[in-house]
Structures are given as structure tokens and as C-alpha cells.
PDB file of C-alpha atoms and ligand atoms in Angstrom:
ATOM      1  CA  UNK A   1     115.519 107.586 118.145  1.00 94.00           C
ATOM      2  CA  UNK A   2     113.155 104.969 116.622  1.00 97.00           C
ATOM      3  CA  UNK A   3     111.964 101.740 118.105  1.00 98.00           C
ATOM      4  CA  UNK A   4     111.186  98.982 115.592  1.00 98.00           C
ATOM      5  CA  UNK A   5     108.980  96.050 116.438  1.00 98.00           C
ATOM      6  CA  UNK A   6     108.569  93.353 113.819  1.00 98.00           C
ATOM      7  CA  UNK A   7     105.398  91.198 113.723  1.00 98.00           C
ATOM      8  CA  UNK A   8     106.825  87.750 114.009  1.00 97.00           C
ATOM      9  CA  UNK A   9     104.864  84.550 114.781  1.00 95.00           C
ATOM     10  CA  UNK A  10     107.710  83.397 117.030  1.00 97.00           C
ATOM     11  CA  UNK A  11     107.328  86.503 119.294  1.00 98.00           C
ATOM     12  CA  UNK A  12     103.836  86.993 120.955  1.00 98.00           C
ATOM     13  CA  UNK A  13     104.385  90.767 121.633  1.00 98.00           C
ATOM     14  CA  UNK A  14     106.469  91.387 118.531  1.00 98.00           C
ATOM     15  CA  UNK A  15     110.251  91.228 117.985  1.00 98.00           C
ATOM     16  CA  UNK A  16     112.139  94.394 118.931  1.00 98.00           C
ATOM     17  CA  UNK A  17     115.090  95.091 116.631  1.00 97.00           C
ATOM     18  CA  UNK A  18     117.787  97.648 116.733  1.00 96.00           C
ATOM     19  CA  UNK A  19     116.881 100.469 114.241  1.00 95.00           C
ATOM     20  CA  UNK A  20     120.516 100.997 113.434  1.00 95.00           C
ATOM     21  CA  UNK A  21     120.957  97.470 112.121  1.00 95.00           C
ATOM     22  CA  UNK A  22     119.577  96.420 108.668  1.00 94.00           C
ATOM     23  CA  UNK A  23     116.352  94.510 109.205  1.00 94.00           C
ATOM     24  CA  UNK A  24     114.703  94.200 105.782  1.00 95.00           C
ATOM     25  CA  UNK A  25     115.836  91.985 102.937  1.00 96.00           C
ATOM     26  CA  UNK A  26     117.139  94.084  99.996  1.00 96.00           C
ATOM     27  CA  UNK A  27     114.762  91.966  97.806  1.00 97.00           C
ATOM     28  CA  UNK A  28     111.662  92.989  99.874  1.00 97.00           C
ATOM     29  CA  UNK A  29     108.993  94.244  97.435  1.00 97.00           C
ATOM     30  CA  UNK A  30     108.260  97.096  99.709  1.00 97.00           C
ATOM     31  CA  UNK A  31     111.846  98.278  98.980  1.00 96.00           C
ATOM     32  CA  UNK A  32     112.162  97.289  95.349  1.00 96.00           C
ATOM     33  CA  UNK A  33     108.629  98.270  94.193  1.00 95.00           C
ATOM     34  CA  UNK A  34     107.028 100.370  96.904  1.00 96.00           C
ATOM     35  CA  UNK A  35     104.605  97.401  97.080  1.00 97.00           C
ATOM     36  CA  UNK A  36     103.175  97.716 100.511  1.00 98.00           C
ATOM     37  CA  UNK A  37     100.915  99.828 102.729  1.00 98.00           C
ATOM     38  CA  UNK A  38     101.268 101.954 105.840  1.00 98.00           C
ATOM     39  CA  UNK A  39      99.450 103.991 108.491  1.00 98.00           C
ATOM     40  CA  UNK A  40     100.705 106.896 110.636  1.00 98.00           C
ATOM     41  CA  UNK A  41      98.990 107.483 113.894  1.00 98.00           C
ATOM     42  CA  UNK A  42      99.506 109.496 117.083  1.00 98.00           C
ATOM     43  CA  UNK A  43      99.678 108.074 120.576  1.00 97.00           C
ATOM     44  CA  UNK A  44      98.781 110.639 123.154  1.00 96.00           C
ATOM     45  CA  UNK A  45      99.734 109.919 126.845  1.00 95.00           C
ATOM     46  CA  UNK A  46     100.506 106.352 125.810  1.00 95.00           C
ATOM     47  CA  UNK A  47      97.182 105.734 124.079  1.00 96.00           C
ATOM     48  CA  UNK A  48      97.004 105.305 120.292  1.00 97.00           C
ATOM     49  CA  UNK A  49      94.303 107.649 118.915  1.00 97.00           C
ATOM     50  CA  UNK A  50      91.658 106.442 116.439  1.00 97.00           C
ATOM     51  CA  UNK A  51      93.348 103.041 116.530  1.00 98.00           C
ATOM     52  CA  UNK A  52      90.374 101.086 115.153  1.00 98.00           C
ATOM     53  CA  UNK A  53      89.939 103.599 112.271  1.00 98.00           C
ATOM     54  CA  UNK A  54      93.596 103.192 111.355  1.00 98.00           C
ATOM     55  CA  UNK A  55      93.482  99.443 111.574  1.00 98.00           C
ATOM     56  CA  UNK A  56      90.304  99.390 109.442  1.00 98.00           C
ATOM     57  CA  UNK A  57      91.899 101.657 106.825  1.00 98.00           C
ATOM     58  CA  UNK A  58      95.038  99.415 106.856  1.00 98.00           C
ATOM     59  CA  UNK A  59      92.785  96.399 106.232  1.00 98.00           C
ATOM     60  CA  UNK A  60      91.014  98.265 103.398  1.00 97.00           C
ATOM     61  CA  UNK A  61      94.369  99.186 101.808  1.00 98.00           C
ATOM     62  CA  UNK A  62      95.462  95.566 102.064  1.00 98.00           C
ATOM     63  CA  UNK A  63      92.192  94.301 100.487  1.00 97.00           C
ATOM     64  CA  UNK A  64      92.507  96.667  97.556  1.00 95.00           C
ATOM     65  CA  UNK A  65      95.890  95.224  96.668  1.00 95.00           C
ATOM     66  CA  UNK A  66      95.305  91.615  97.669  1.00 96.00           C
ATOM     67  CA  UNK A  67      97.913  91.799 100.444  1.00 97.00           C
ATOM     68  CA  UNK A  68      97.621  89.352 103.371  1.00 95.00           C
ATOM     69  CA  UNK A  69      97.730  91.288 106.623  1.00 97.00           C
ATOM     70  CA  UNK A  70      98.486  90.045 110.200  1.00 97.00           C
ATOM     71  CA  UNK A  71      95.453  90.071 112.472  1.00 97.00           C
ATOM     72  CA  UNK A  72      94.474  93.257 114.301  1.00 98.00           C
ATOM     73  CA  UNK A  73      95.389  91.759 117.705  1.00 98.00           C
ATOM     74  CA  UNK A  74      98.932  91.048 116.567  1.00 98.00           C
ATOM     75  CA  UNK A  75      99.211  94.706 115.442  1.00 98.00           C
ATOM     76  CA  UNK A  76      97.862  95.878 118.745  1.00 98.00           C
ATOM     77  CA  UNK A  77     100.416  93.935 120.762  1.00 98.00           C
ATOM     78  CA  UNK A  78     103.334  95.125 118.579  1.00 98.00           C
ATOM     79  CA  UNK A  79     102.060  98.710 118.950  1.00 98.00           C
ATOM     80  CA  UNK A  80     101.900  98.371 122.753  1.00 98.00           C
ATOM     81  CA  UNK A  81     105.450  96.993 122.791  1.00 98.00           C
ATOM     82  CA  UNK A  82     106.765  99.741 120.500  1.00 98.00           C
ATOM     83  CA  UNK A  83     105.086 102.451 122.573  1.00 98.00           C
ATOM     84  CA  UNK A  84     106.218 101.256 126.006  1.00 97.00           C
ATOM     85  CA  UNK A  85     109.752 100.608 124.788  1.00 97.00           C
ATOM     86  CA  UNK A  86     110.012 103.984 123.133  1.00 97.00           C
ATOM     87  CA  UNK A  87     108.606 105.907 126.123  1.00 96.00           C
ATOM     88  CA  UNK A  88     110.908 104.153 128.516  1.00 95.00           C
ATOM     89  CA  UNK A  89     114.003 104.823 126.386  1.00 94.00           C
ATOM     90  CA  UNK A  90     113.017 108.394 125.355  1.00 91.00           C
ATOM     91  CA  UNK A  91     110.535 110.098 127.666  1.00 86.00           C
ATOM     92  CA  UNK A  92     108.805 112.867 125.678  1.00 86.00           C
ATOM     93  CA  UNK A  93     108.441 116.420 127.045  1.00 89.00           C
ATOM     94  CA  UNK A  94     104.786 117.380 127.684  1.00 92.00           C
ATOM     95  CA  UNK A  95     103.217 119.992 125.407  1.00 88.00           C
ATOM     96  CA  UNK A  96     101.442 123.195 126.561  1.00 84.00           C
ATOM     97  CA  UNK A  97      98.375 121.057 127.564  1.00 86.00           C
ATOM     98  CA  UNK A  98     100.523 118.676 129.559  1.00 91.00           C
ATOM     99  CA  UNK A  99     100.228 115.872 126.966  1.00 92.00           C
ATOM    100  CA  UNK A 100     102.970 113.793 125.468  1.00 95.00           C
ATOM    101  CA  UNK A 101     102.780 112.444 121.874  1.00 96.00           C
ATOM    102  CA  UNK A 102     104.533 109.688 119.960  1.00 97.00           C
ATOM    103  CA  UNK A 103     104.382 108.927 116.295  1.00 98.00           C
ATOM    104  CA  UNK A 104     103.486 105.308 115.524  1.00 98.00           C
ATOM    105  CA  UNK A 105     103.803 103.863 112.017  1.00 98.00           C
ATOM    106  CA  UNK A 106     102.365 100.543 110.893  1.00 98.00           C
ATOM    107  CA  UNK A 107     104.058  99.140 107.740  1.00 98.00           C
ATOM    108  CA  UNK A 108     103.312  96.013 105.782  1.00 98.00           C
ATOM    109  CA  UNK A 109     105.018  95.050 102.513  1.00 98.00           C
ATOM    110  CA  UNK A 110     104.481  92.175 100.105  1.00 97.00           C
ATOM    111  CA  UNK A 111     107.684  90.646 101.527  1.00 97.00           C
ATOM    112  CA  UNK A 112     110.840  89.349  99.776  1.00 97.00           C
ATOM    113  CA  UNK A 113     110.584  88.546  96.023  1.00 95.00           C
ATOM    114  CA  UNK A 114     109.668  84.892  95.439  1.00 93.00           C
ATOM    115  CA  UNK A 115     108.523  84.354  99.049  1.00 92.00           C
ATOM    116  CA  UNK A 116     105.164  86.207  99.200  1.00 79.00           C
ATOM    117  CA  UNK A 117     105.347  86.341 102.995  1.00 93.00           C
ATOM    118  CA  UNK A 118     104.466  89.862 104.133  1.00 97.00           C
ATOM    119  CA  UNK A 119     106.944  91.846 106.105  1.00 98.00           C
ATOM    120  CA  UNK A 120     105.211  93.877 108.847  1.00 98.00           C
ATOM    121  CA  UNK A 121     106.482  96.149 111.557  1.00 98.00           C
ATOM    122  CA  UNK A 122     105.650  98.994 113.870  1.00 98.00           C
ATOM    123  CA  UNK A 123     107.895 102.007 114.335  1.00 98.00           C
ATOM    124  CA  UNK A 124     107.653 104.445 117.260  1.00 98.00           C
ATOM    125  CA  UNK A 125     109.464 107.772 117.134  1.00 98.00           C
ATOM    126  CA  UNK A 126     109.213 111.426 118.278  1.00 97.00           C
ATOM    127  CA  UNK A 127     106.823 113.813 116.626  1.00 96.00           C
ATOM    128  CA  UNK A 128     108.651 116.506 114.609  1.00 94.00           C
ATOM    129  CA  UNK A 129     108.441 119.935 116.272  1.00 93.00           C
ATOM    130  CA  UNK A 130     107.879 121.382 112.775  1.00 94.00           C
ATOM    131  CA  UNK A 131     104.277 120.202 112.934  1.00 95.00           C
ATOM    132  CA  UNK A 132     103.373 122.162 116.023  1.00 92.00           C
ATOM    133  CA  UNK A 133     105.002 125.254 114.444  1.00 94.00           C
ATOM    134  CA  UNK A 134     102.829 124.693 111.293  1.00 96.00           C
ATOM    135  CA  UNK A 135      99.681 124.448 113.478  1.00 95.00           C
ATOM    136  CA  UNK A 136     100.663 127.621 115.200  1.00 95.00           C
ATOM    137  CA  UNK A 137     101.814 129.707 112.268  1.00 97.00           C
ATOM    138  CA  UNK A 138      99.735 128.246 109.384  1.00 98.00           C
ATOM    139  CA  UNK A 139     100.697 127.247 105.927  1.00 98.00           C
ATOM    140  CA  UNK A 140     101.332 128.771 102.545  1.00 98.00           C
ATOM    141  CA  UNK A 141      99.971 126.296 100.023  1.00 98.00           C
ATOM    142  CA  UNK A 142     100.342 125.814  96.315  1.00 98.00           C
ATOM    143  CA  UNK A 143      97.650 124.184  94.087  1.00 98.00           C
ATOM    144  CA  UNK A 144      99.290 121.525  91.937  1.00 98.00           C
ATOM    145  CA  UNK A 145      97.911 119.330  89.166  1.00 97.00           C
ATOM    146  CA  UNK A 146      97.608 115.655  90.368  1.00 96.00           C
ATOM    147  CA  UNK A 147      97.560 114.546  86.775  1.00 93.00           C
ATOM    148  CA  UNK A 148      94.315 112.458  86.693  1.00 94.00           C
ATOM    149  CA  UNK A 149      90.593 113.098  86.469  1.00 95.00           C
ATOM    150  CA  UNK A 150      88.404 112.973  89.509  1.00 94.00           C
ATOM    151  CA  UNK A 151      86.440 110.053  87.962  1.00 93.00           C
ATOM    152  CA  UNK A 152      89.393 107.797  87.384  1.00 94.00           C
ATOM    153  CA  UNK A 153      89.323 105.838  90.658  1.00 91.00           C
ATOM    154  CA  UNK A 154      86.248 103.745  89.873  1.00 88.00           C
ATOM    155  CA  UNK A 155      87.395 103.169  86.281  1.00 92.00           C
ATOM    156  CA  UNK A 156      90.912 102.295  87.194  1.00 93.00           C
ATOM    157  CA  UNK A 157      90.971 100.504  90.627  1.00 91.00           C
ATOM    158  CA  UNK A 158      94.497  99.258  89.944  1.00 93.00           C
ATOM    159  CA  UNK A 159      95.659 102.905  90.643  1.00 94.00           C
ATOM    160  CA  UNK A 160      94.920 102.119  94.288  1.00 94.00           C
ATOM    161  CA  UNK A 161      93.853 105.752  94.775  1.00 92.00           C
ATOM    162  CA  UNK A 162      91.949 105.270  98.043  1.00 91.00           C
ATOM    163  CA  UNK A 163      94.679 103.042  99.591  1.00 95.00           C
ATOM    164  CA  UNK A 164      97.575 104.283 101.703  1.00 97.00           C
ATOM    165  CA  UNK A 165     100.347 102.565  99.751  1.00 98.00           C
ATOM    166  CA  UNK A 166     104.072 102.895 100.292  1.00 97.00           C
ATOM    167  CA  UNK A 167     104.298 104.544  96.813  1.00 94.00           C
ATOM    168  CA  UNK A 168     104.555 108.101  98.219  1.00 94.00           C
ATOM    169  CA  UNK A 169     107.449 109.297  96.008  1.00 95.00           C
ATOM    170  CA  UNK A 170     105.093 111.394  93.987  1.00 95.00           C
ATOM    171  CA  UNK A 171     103.632 113.002  97.160  1.00 97.00           C
ATOM    172  CA  UNK A 172     107.119 113.776  98.438  1.00 97.00           C
ATOM    173  CA  UNK A 173     108.123 115.224  95.055  1.00 98.00           C
ATOM    174  CA  UNK A 174     105.105 117.502  95.147  1.00 98.00           C
ATOM    175  CA  UNK A 175     106.188 118.756  98.621  1.00 98.00           C
ATOM    176  CA  UNK A 176     109.708 119.440  97.358  1.00 98.00           C
ATOM    177  CA  UNK A 177     108.286 121.311  94.434  1.00 98.00           C
ATOM    178  CA  UNK A 178     106.254 123.429  96.897  1.00 98.00           C
ATOM    179  CA  UNK A 179     109.294 124.089  99.121  1.00 98.00           C
ATOM    180  CA  UNK A 180     111.381 125.076  96.059  1.00 98.00           C
ATOM    181  CA  UNK A 181     108.670 127.538  95.019  1.00 98.00           C
ATOM    182  CA  UNK A 182     107.993 129.320  98.274  1.00 96.00           C
ATOM    183  CA  UNK A 183     105.224 127.086  99.605  1.00 98.00           C
ATOM    184  CA  UNK A 184     104.967 124.889 102.763  1.00 98.00           C
ATOM    185  CA  UNK A 185     102.464 122.384 101.384  1.00 98.00           C
ATOM    186  CA  UNK A 186     100.325 121.376  98.461  1.00 98.00           C
ATOM    187  CA  UNK A 187      96.688 120.926  97.585  1.00 98.00           C
ATOM    188  CA  UNK A 188      96.210 118.575  94.581  1.00 98.00           C
ATOM    189  CA  UNK A 189      93.729 119.431  91.911  1.00 98.00           C
ATOM    190  CA  UNK A 190      92.410 116.799  89.497  1.00 97.00           C
ATOM    191  CA  UNK A 191      92.797 117.148  85.719  1.00 96.00           C
ATOM    192  CA  UNK A 192      89.112 118.201  85.558  1.00 96.00           C
ATOM    193  CA  UNK A 193      89.617 120.924  88.196  1.00 97.00           C
ATOM    194  CA  UNK A 194      88.361 119.267  91.410  1.00 97.00           C
ATOM    195  CA  UNK A 195      89.983 119.788  94.775  1.00 98.00           C
ATOM    196  CA  UNK A 196      91.452 116.544  96.034  1.00 98.00           C
ATOM    197  CA  UNK A 197      93.779 116.375  99.077  1.00 98.00           C
ATOM    198  CA  UNK A 198      97.236 117.288 100.249  1.00 98.00           C
ATOM    199  CA  UNK A 199     100.223 114.921  99.752  1.00 98.00           C
ATOM    200  CA  UNK A 200      99.874 113.887 103.426  1.00 98.00           C
ATOM    201  CA  UNK A 201      96.638 115.383 104.507  1.00 98.00           C
ATOM    202  CA  UNK A 202      92.890 115.940 103.824  1.00 98.00           C
ATOM    203  CA  UNK A 203      91.506 119.331 102.893  1.00 98.00           C
ATOM    204  CA  UNK A 204      88.792 121.026 104.981  1.00 98.00           C
ATOM    205  CA  UNK A 205      87.126 124.363 104.504  1.00 98.00           C
ATOM    206  CA  UNK A 206      84.643 126.407 106.641  1.00 98.00           C
ATOM    207  CA  UNK A 207      81.934 128.882 105.847  1.00 96.00           C
ATOM    208  CA  UNK A 208      80.459 130.999 108.594  1.00 94.00           C
ATOM    209  CA  UNK A 209      77.433 133.101 107.988  1.00 92.00           C
ATOM    210  CA  UNK A 210      74.822 134.972 109.940  1.00 87.00           C
ATOM    211  CA  UNK A 211      71.142 134.189 109.419  1.00 85.00           C
ATOM    212  CA  UNK A 212      68.812 136.536 111.357  1.00 86.00           C
ATOM    213  CA  UNK A 213      71.238 136.747 114.289  1.00 86.00           C
ATOM    214  CA  UNK A 214      71.982 133.012 114.212  1.00 88.00           C
ATOM    215  CA  UNK A 215      75.457 131.971 113.272  1.00 89.00           C
ATOM    216  CA  UNK A 216      75.632 129.143 110.721  1.00 93.00           C
ATOM    217  CA  UNK A 217      78.899 127.168 110.556  1.00 95.00           C
ATOM    218  CA  UNK A 218      79.548 124.735 107.739  1.00 97.00           C
ATOM    219  CA  UNK A 219      82.490 122.455 107.352  1.00 98.00           C
ATOM    220  CA  UNK A 220      83.127 120.936 103.950  1.00 98.00           C
ATOM    221  CA  UNK A 221      85.619 118.347 102.646  1.00 98.00           C
ATOM    222  CA  UNK A 222      86.073 116.940  99.124  1.00 98.00           C
ATOM    223  CA  UNK A 223      83.985 113.932  98.289  1.00 95.00           C
ATOM    224  CA  UNK A 224      85.663 110.594  98.633  1.00 91.00           C
ATOM    225  CA  UNK A 225      84.511 109.573  95.119  1.00 91.00           C
ATOM    226  CA  UNK A 226      87.382 111.627  93.768  1.00 92.00           C
ATOM    227  CA  UNK A 227      89.909 108.916  94.556  1.00 92.00           C
ATOM    228  CA  UNK A 228      91.290 110.476  97.743  1.00 96.00           C
ATOM    229  CA  UNK A 229      92.352 108.766 100.910  1.00 96.00           C
ATOM    230  CA  UNK A 230      89.563 108.669 103.464  1.00 96.00           C
ATOM    231  CA  UNK A 231      91.084 110.768 106.292  1.00 98.00           C
ATOM    232  CA  UNK A 232      90.571 109.368 109.828  1.00 98.00           C
ATOM    233  CA  UNK A 233      91.189 112.787 111.356  1.00 98.00           C
ATOM    234  CA  UNK A 234      88.660 114.464 109.026  1.00 98.00           C
ATOM    235  CA  UNK A 235      86.172 111.746 109.916  1.00 97.00           C
ATOM    236  CA  UNK A 236      86.736 112.146 113.677  1.00 97.00           C
ATOM    237  CA  UNK A 237      86.534 115.979 113.434  1.00 98.00           C
ATOM    238  CA  UNK A 238      83.285 115.785 111.378  1.00 98.00           C
ATOM    239  CA  UNK A 239      81.608 113.626 114.018  1.00 97.00           C
ATOM    240  CA  UNK A 240      82.705 115.998 116.831  1.00 97.00           C
ATOM    241  CA  UNK A 241      81.717 119.103 114.823  1.00 97.00           C
ATOM    242  CA  UNK A 242      78.299 117.640 114.044  1.00 97.00           C
ATOM    243  CA  UNK A 243      77.639 117.128 117.739  1.00 96.00           C
ATOM    244  CA  UNK A 244      78.735 120.718 118.339  1.00 95.00           C
ATOM    245  CA  UNK A 245      76.166 122.068 115.889  1.00 95.00           C
ATOM    246  CA  UNK A 246      78.211 122.456 112.713  1.00 97.00           C
ATOM    247  CA  UNK A 247      76.654 121.607 109.343  1.00 97.00           C
ATOM    248  CA  UNK A 248      78.724 119.148 107.324  1.00 98.00           C
ATOM    249  CA  UNK A 249      79.162 119.019 103.537  1.00 97.00           C
ATOM    250  CA  UNK A 250      81.086 116.933 101.044  1.00 96.00           C
ATOM    251  CA  UNK A 251      82.446 118.151  97.673  1.00 91.00           C
ATOM    252  CA  UNK A 252      82.784 118.283  94.674  1.00 96.00           C
ATOM    253  CA  UNK A 253      84.875 121.359  95.384  1.00 98.00           C
ATOM    254  CA  UNK A 254      86.740 123.650  92.944  1.00 98.00           C
ATOM    255  CA  UNK A 255      89.677 125.973  93.690  1.00 98.00           C
ATOM    256  CA  UNK A 256      87.319 128.923  93.868  1.00 98.00           C
ATOM    257  CA  UNK A 257      85.462 127.255  96.790  1.00 98.00           C
ATOM    258  CA  UNK A 258      88.835 127.329  98.616  1.00 98.00           C
ATOM    259  CA  UNK A 259      89.399 131.052  97.807  1.00 98.00           C
ATOM    260  CA  UNK A 260      85.761 131.905  98.920  1.00 97.00           C
ATOM    261  CA  UNK A 261      86.100 130.044 102.268  1.00 98.00           C
ATOM    262  CA  UNK A 262      86.420 131.737 105.648  1.00 97.00           C
ATOM    263  CA  UNK A 263      89.120 129.226 106.489  1.00 98.00           C
ATOM    264  CA  UNK A 264      90.886 126.235 104.873  1.00 98.00           C
ATOM    265  CA  UNK A 265      92.907 123.593 106.730  1.00 98.00           C
ATOM    266  CA  UNK A 266      95.118 120.609 105.957  1.00 98.00           C
ATOM    267  CA  UNK A 267      94.274 117.948 108.503  1.00 98.00           C
ATOM    268  CA  UNK A 268      95.941 114.626 109.371  1.00 98.00           C
ATOM    269  CA  UNK A 269      96.666 112.374 112.291  1.00 98.00           C
ATOM    270  CA  UNK A 270     100.078 113.651 113.257  1.00 97.00           C
ATOM    271  CA  UNK A 271      99.985 117.352 112.299  1.00 96.00           C
ATOM    272  CA  UNK A 272      96.337 117.665 113.242  1.00 97.00           C
ATOM    273  CA  UNK A 273      94.624 120.904 112.101  1.00 97.00           C
ATOM    274  CA  UNK A 274      96.980 123.264 110.252  1.00 98.00           C
ATOM    275  CA  UNK A 275      95.335 126.446 108.982  1.00 98.00           C
ATOM    276  CA  UNK A 276      96.095 127.574 105.473  1.00 98.00           C
ATOM    277  CA  UNK A 277      97.118 131.274 105.369  1.00 98.00           C
ATOM    278  CA  UNK A 278      97.505 131.615 101.648  1.00 98.00           C
ATOM    279  CA  UNK A 279      96.868 129.500  98.458  1.00 98.00           C
ATOM    280  CA  UNK A 280      98.974 130.470  95.482  1.00 98.00           C
ATOM    281  CA  UNK A 281      99.770 133.730  97.263  1.00 98.00           C
ATOM    282  CA  UNK A 282      96.123 134.726  97.903  1.00 98.00           C
ATOM    283  CA  UNK A 283      95.079 135.065 101.575  1.00 98.00           C
ATOM    284  CA  UNK A 284      92.221 132.826 102.688  1.00 98.00           C
ATOM    285  CA  UNK A 285      89.714 134.714 104.928  1.00 95.00           C
ATOM    286  CA  UNK A 286      91.264 136.871 107.584  1.00 96.00           C
ATOM    287  CA  UNK A 287      93.918 136.087 110.212  1.00 96.00           C
ATOM    288  CA  UNK A 288      91.407 136.664 113.113  1.00 96.00           C
ATOM    289  CA  UNK A 289      88.752 134.387 111.707  1.00 95.00           C
ATOM    290  CA  UNK A 290      91.282 131.691 110.779  1.00 96.00           C
ATOM    291  CA  UNK A 291      92.637 131.798 114.302  1.00 96.00           C
ATOM    292  CA  UNK A 292      89.206 131.656 115.962  1.00 96.00           C
ATOM    293  CA  UNK A 293      87.932 128.796 113.884  1.00 97.00           C
ATOM    294  CA  UNK A 294      91.220 126.919 114.218  1.00 97.00           C
ATOM    295  CA  UNK A 295      91.159 127.088 118.007  1.00 96.00           C
ATOM    296  CA  UNK A 296      87.424 126.120 118.111  1.00 97.00           C
ATOM    297  CA  UNK A 297      87.949 123.057 115.842  1.00 97.00           C
ATOM    298  CA  UNK A 298      91.235 122.072 117.507  1.00 96.00           C
ATOM    299  CA  UNK A 299      89.496 121.891 120.842  1.00 95.00           C
ATOM    300  CA  UNK A 300      86.852 119.650 119.283  1.00 96.00           C
ATOM    301  CA  UNK A 301      89.521 117.459 117.606  1.00 95.00           C
ATOM    302  CA  UNK A 302      91.359 117.158 120.974  1.00 92.00           C
ATOM    303  CA  UNK A 303      88.192 115.565 122.482  1.00 90.00           C
ATOM    304  CA  UNK A 304      88.068 112.825 119.928  1.00 88.00           C
ATOM    305  CA  UNK A 305      89.726 109.483 120.533  1.00 83.00           C
TER     306      UNK A 305
HETATM  307  C1  PLP B   1      97.214 111.428 100.933  1.00 56.39           C
HETATM  308  C2  PLP B   1      96.686 111.588 102.324  1.00 56.39           C
HETATM  309  N1  PLP B   1      95.438 112.070 102.421  1.00 56.39           N
HETATM  310  C3  PLP B   1      94.896 112.255 103.742  1.00 56.39           C
HETATM  311  C4  PLP B   1      95.625 111.925 104.857  1.00 56.39           C
HETATM  312  C5  PLP B   1      95.014 112.149 106.204  1.00 56.39           C
HETATM  313  O1  PLP B   1      94.735 110.945 106.843  1.00 56.39           O
HETATM  314  P1  PLP B   1      94.623 110.809 108.421  1.00 56.39           P
HETATM  315  O2  PLP B   1      93.741 111.915 108.864  1.00 56.39           O
HETATM  316  O3  PLP B   1      93.970 109.440 108.590  1.00 56.39           O
HETATM  317  O4  PLP B   1      95.976 110.905 108.905  1.00 56.39           O
HETATM  318  C6  PLP B   1      96.922 111.416 104.744  1.00 56.39           C
HETATM  319  C7  PLP B   1      97.706 111.107 105.919  1.00 56.39           C
HETATM  320  O5  PLP B   1      98.848 110.816 105.887  1.00 56.39           O
HETATM  321  C8  PLP B   1      97.471 111.218 103.439  1.00 56.39           C
HETATM  322  O6  PLP B   1      98.693 110.736 103.270  1.00 56.39           O
END
């Protein structure tokens, strides 16, 4: 089930609507043009994680496409309404750590054609069990050409590359392509050969080395200049890993950096840290090292808020 709460000035805590009844105008530009933005975040034990980071990124996406966004407090009240209504109607089973999770989506479109009044709502629903299975079993990933150069984002800001827009049809098509070709997921490569991101995730890699008996651990992610979405989960994990003694690095990265890594992950707010077993059929590191690093970093990620 899904609980929908529309941000509506006439309803202080948001207006709950029946998810089985049409609620959006067919002329809404979010529907007719994909002209809008969204965020997906996880609420654990009733508390939205990294809420401020998601609201900040939503505001950044809105700025980049001159979209007027309701105030953060209005979002927060609608999120609280969606969460409590969903949990009351559909109590979630605790996971192996005793935690319950709910998927929260924030969506804002440019509104119906000719009106220019944004349509904004919050959706609360269950987290797909497929994601826990992917964390557990890992992913087979294909490298796919994203079709633009890594330098394009500053030259062509209208491509909205660092914004989380509703125009995800390309990302979903890339995932379908992977599924049809034996893969679980995708890492996009730019036209000039730089590692970018997944269709719904950031890319992370780790190098572990031994220097005179001291273990050096380095976590690296592609540089944001490449026109990728700034991942809130990658950001939170980097902060926690730094405190735990990891060195941090930012790209540029090329495919061979992925193949040389001790472990590679796709990381995002809902799926969290999913290890990559193979890329284009080539195993990354070893199963033991992948599993050990995944459990170490997952524990760090679980401590972040
Ligand atoms: C294209 C893309 N990159 C990265 C991410 C990861 O972002 P976050 O960690 O904030 O969920 C997402 C999340 O959906 C995404 O769609």
C-alpha cells in the first residue's frame, strides 16, 4: 500500500488522499513532460534519515530548474503525516537488527499547464525486499555509455545533470537493458571514459593496502564535476569513514580503477550499500574481502543519521 499526502495550503499537516483514486491533473507538467523533481529517503523506526540533506538537495534541484518549492517546514509536516498514517495502516516487520524501514518519496512538479502552481506530495510505502537481497548477495553490473562527456555539465547547465529530476526514463531504460543482458545494475561511463554513477545510485570503490604492518584503507567516489548527482548516502558514509580512519578520495575515475579495486559498491538511500560482484563479467576483488569491507562500511553507515 501507499499513503499519499499532498502539500496543500488549506491543510496544515498535508492532505491525505486515497492512492487508488486519481489525484493529479492529466495536464500536470510532471506527467506530460517529466518537468519536476523528487527525492527518495528512508525512514528507520519512524525517523527520516538524512532529512536535511534530502531537503537541501531538493531545494538545489528546484533552483537549477527555476521551480518554486514549498517551504521545508511544510514538507516536514507532510512527511510526518505520511509516515504515521502508513505505519498505523501497515505496520512493517522488523529486520534482523530489529529496525523497521519505510520508503518516503518527495515529489514536486511544475504543476498543470497554464497554471504554474507546483504540485507537491509525499508518498510513503514499503521498502522492496529485493533491495535487502541485493545487499546480501551483491550485484552483477554492466558498464554502459551515458552518451555525454564528463565536462558537459558546466557547459550545458540546461541538461540539469546534478539535479534529481523526474526525467528518469533513460535511467530505467538502462536498467532494463542490463536485466535483458544478464546484469542486475549499471555503472554509466561518460563519452570520454570517466566513471559516473548508477541509474539510481552513486559508485564507491575501496583500496586496502599494507604499509609496514599498518593497514591503509581508502574510499574513492567519482568527482561531482562529472555532472553526477551528489549522493547523500555517499556523503554520510564518507563522513563516518573519515572518523573511523579511512582515507577519502574523489575521481576522476576510469573503468580500470573499478577493475583494480578491492571492492566496488553501488550506494543509495534506500538500497544502502550493495557490493558489486562482477563488472562486465569480471570479478571485483575477492568474495571474502568484499564481504568484510561491506560489513565494516555497512556498520558505519548504520550509525549515520
Ligand atoms: C542518479 C543517482 N545517483 C545517485 C543516487 C544516490 O543518492 P542518495 O544516496 O542521496 O540516495 C541516486 C539516488 O536515487 C540517483 O538516482
